[in-house]
Short mmCIF file of C-alpha atoms in Angstrom, two decimals:
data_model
loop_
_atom_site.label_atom_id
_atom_site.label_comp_id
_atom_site.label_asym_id
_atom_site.label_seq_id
_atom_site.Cartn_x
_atom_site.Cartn_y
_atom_site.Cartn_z
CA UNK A 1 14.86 -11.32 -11.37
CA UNK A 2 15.38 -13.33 -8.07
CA UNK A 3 13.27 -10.02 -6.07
CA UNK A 4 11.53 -11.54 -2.66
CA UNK A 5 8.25 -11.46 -3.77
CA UNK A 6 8.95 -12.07 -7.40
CA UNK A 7 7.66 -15.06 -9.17
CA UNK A 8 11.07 -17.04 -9.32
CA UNK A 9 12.38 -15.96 -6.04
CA UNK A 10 9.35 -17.34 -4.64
CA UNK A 11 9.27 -20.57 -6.52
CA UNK A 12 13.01 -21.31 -5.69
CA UNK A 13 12.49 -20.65 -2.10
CA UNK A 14 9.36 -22.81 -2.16
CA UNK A 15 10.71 -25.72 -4.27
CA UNK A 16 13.16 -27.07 -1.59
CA UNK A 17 10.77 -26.75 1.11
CA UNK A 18 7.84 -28.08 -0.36
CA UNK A 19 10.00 -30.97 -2.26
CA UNK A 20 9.93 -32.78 1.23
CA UNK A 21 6.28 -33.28 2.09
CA UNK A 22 6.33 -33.98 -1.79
CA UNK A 23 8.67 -36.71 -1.62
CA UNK A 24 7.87 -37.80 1.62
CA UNK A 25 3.75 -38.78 0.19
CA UNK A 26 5.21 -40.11 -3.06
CA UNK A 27 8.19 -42.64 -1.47
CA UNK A 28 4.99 -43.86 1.24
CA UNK A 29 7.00 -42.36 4.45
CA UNK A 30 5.08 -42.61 7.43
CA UNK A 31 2.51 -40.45 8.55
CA UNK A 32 4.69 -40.04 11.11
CA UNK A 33 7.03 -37.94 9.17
CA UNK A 34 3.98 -35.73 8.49
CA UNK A 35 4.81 -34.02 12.08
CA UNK A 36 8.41 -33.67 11.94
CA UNK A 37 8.18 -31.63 8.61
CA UNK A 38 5.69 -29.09 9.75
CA UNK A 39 7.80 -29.00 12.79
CA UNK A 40 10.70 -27.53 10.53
CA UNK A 41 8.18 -25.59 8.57
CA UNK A 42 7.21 -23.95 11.71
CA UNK A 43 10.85 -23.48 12.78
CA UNK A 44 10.89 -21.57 9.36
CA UNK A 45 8.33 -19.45 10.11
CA UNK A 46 9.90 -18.17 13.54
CA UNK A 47 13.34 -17.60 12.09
CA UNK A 48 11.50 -15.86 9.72
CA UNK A 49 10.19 -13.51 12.17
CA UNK A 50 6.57 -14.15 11.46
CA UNK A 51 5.39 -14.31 15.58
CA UNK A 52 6.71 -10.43 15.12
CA UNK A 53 3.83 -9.55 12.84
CA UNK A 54 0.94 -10.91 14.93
CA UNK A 55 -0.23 -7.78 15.72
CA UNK A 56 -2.45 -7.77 18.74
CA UNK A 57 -2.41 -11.30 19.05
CA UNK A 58 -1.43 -13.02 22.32
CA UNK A 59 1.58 -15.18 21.76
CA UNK A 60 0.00 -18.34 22.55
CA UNK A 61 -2.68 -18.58 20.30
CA UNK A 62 -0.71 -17.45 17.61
CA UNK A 63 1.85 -19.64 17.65
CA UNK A 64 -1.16 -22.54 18.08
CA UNK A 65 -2.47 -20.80 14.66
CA UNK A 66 0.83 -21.09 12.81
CA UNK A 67 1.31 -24.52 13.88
CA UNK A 68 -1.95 -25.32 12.43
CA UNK A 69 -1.58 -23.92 9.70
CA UNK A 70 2.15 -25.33 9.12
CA UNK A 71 -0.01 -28.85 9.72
CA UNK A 72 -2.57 -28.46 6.70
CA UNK A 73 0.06 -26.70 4.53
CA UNK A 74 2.53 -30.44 4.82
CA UNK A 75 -0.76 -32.62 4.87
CA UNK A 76 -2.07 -31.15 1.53
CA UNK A 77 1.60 -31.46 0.20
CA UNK A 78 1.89 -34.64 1.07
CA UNK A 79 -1.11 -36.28 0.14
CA UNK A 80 -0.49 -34.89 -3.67
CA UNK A 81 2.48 -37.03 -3.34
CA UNK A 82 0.45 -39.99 -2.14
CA UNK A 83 -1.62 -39.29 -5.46
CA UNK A 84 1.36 -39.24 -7.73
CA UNK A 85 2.28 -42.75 -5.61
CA UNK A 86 -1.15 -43.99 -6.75
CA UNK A 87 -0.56 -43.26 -9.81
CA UNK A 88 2.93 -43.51 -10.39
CA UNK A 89 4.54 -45.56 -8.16
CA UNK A 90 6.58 -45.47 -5.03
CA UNK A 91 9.85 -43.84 -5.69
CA UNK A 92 13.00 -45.30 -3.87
CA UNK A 93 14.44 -42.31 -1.92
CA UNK A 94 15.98 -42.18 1.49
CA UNK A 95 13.63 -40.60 4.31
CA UNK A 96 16.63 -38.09 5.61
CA UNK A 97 16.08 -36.67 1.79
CA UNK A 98 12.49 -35.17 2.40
CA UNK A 99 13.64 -33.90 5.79
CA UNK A 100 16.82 -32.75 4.57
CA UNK A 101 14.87 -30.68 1.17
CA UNK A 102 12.34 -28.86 3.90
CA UNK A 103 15.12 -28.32 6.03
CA UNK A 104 17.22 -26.44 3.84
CA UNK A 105 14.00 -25.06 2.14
CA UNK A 106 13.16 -23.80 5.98
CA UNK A 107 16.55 -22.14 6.41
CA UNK A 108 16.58 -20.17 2.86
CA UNK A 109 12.78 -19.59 3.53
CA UNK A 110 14.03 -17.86 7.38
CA UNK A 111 16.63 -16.17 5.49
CA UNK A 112 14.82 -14.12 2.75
CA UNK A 113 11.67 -13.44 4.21
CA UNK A 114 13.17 -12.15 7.69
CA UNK A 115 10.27 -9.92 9.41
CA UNK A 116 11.28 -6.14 8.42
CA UNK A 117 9.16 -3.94 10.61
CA UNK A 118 9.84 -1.30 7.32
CA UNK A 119 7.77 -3.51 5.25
CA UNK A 120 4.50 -3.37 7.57
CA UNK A 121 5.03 0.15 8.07
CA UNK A 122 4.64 0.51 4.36
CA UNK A 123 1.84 -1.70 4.04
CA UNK A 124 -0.10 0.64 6.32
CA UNK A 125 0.67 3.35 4.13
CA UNK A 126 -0.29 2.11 0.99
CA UNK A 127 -3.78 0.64 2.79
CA UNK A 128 -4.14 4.38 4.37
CA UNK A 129 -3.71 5.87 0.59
CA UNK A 130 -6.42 3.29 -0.49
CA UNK A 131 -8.80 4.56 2.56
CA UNK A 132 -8.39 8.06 1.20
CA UNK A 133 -9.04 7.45 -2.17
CA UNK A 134 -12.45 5.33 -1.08
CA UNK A 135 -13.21 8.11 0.81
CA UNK A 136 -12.27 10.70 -1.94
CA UNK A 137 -14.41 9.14 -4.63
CA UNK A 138 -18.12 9.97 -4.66
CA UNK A 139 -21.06 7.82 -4.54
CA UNK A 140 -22.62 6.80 -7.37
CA UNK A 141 -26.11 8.87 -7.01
CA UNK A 142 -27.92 7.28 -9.89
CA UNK A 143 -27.23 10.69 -12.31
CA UNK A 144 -25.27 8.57 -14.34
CA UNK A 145 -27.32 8.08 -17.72
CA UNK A 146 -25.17 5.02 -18.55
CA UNK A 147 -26.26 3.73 -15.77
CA UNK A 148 -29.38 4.49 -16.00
CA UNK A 149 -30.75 3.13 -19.04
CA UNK A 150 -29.06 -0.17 -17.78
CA UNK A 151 -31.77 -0.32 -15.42
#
């Protein structure tokens, strides 16, 4: 019910962390908070492990990557909240509430998707079994007569 990857353990580790971007675009924080949360997004990421799956990528330009990325993610977040503003009206919350949601969201986030080495190991299976079975299947050499009144 709550797996990782399944649809509700994902949504409850998202809500909290996304709730503070959220909050911070509808309540008309500064843009100046926009920083701060993708800092603890990003801080999320690394105690998640996530530098540990780069691969071949220097260090450097990944991290510049994820904190890019981290960036766009809050931005977008937060300028649905500006919308719902627009719409809605300015809600009357605290500014250590936003911070405090993606704060927490970033520690529960850390916490269940820790980097398992096990887990890219199996991904590399499973793409290796889908390589085989590409390379197992034969072309399709026109004899098909399906196929070949279709044309």
């Amino acid at each position: 019910m709550f797996g990782k990857y399944s649809q509700l353990g994902i949504a409850l580790t998202s809500l909290p962390l996304y709730a503070g971007p959220f909050l911070a675009g509808w309540m008309d924080a500064s843009v100046l908070a926009l920083p701060v949360l993708a800092a603890l997004f990003f801080l999320g990421q690394l105690g998640a492990g996530k530098d540990k799956s780069r691969g071949q990528m220097p260090l450097v330009p990944f991290l510049i990557m994820l904190a890019g990325a981290q960036l766009i993610a809050v931005a977008v977040v937060y300028g649905a909240g500006v919308l719902v503003r627009l719409v809605a009206g300015p809600v009357g919350v605290p500014l250590w509430l936003p911070l405090a949601c993606t704060a927490v969201g970033a520690v529960i986030f850390a916490r269940r998707y820790r980097y398992d080495p096990r887990e890219e190991e199996a991904m590399a299976a499973i793409e290796d079994a889908i390589d085989q079975i590409i390379r197992m299947t034969p072309p399709d050499d026109g004899d098909d007569p399906d196929r070949s009144s279709a044309r």
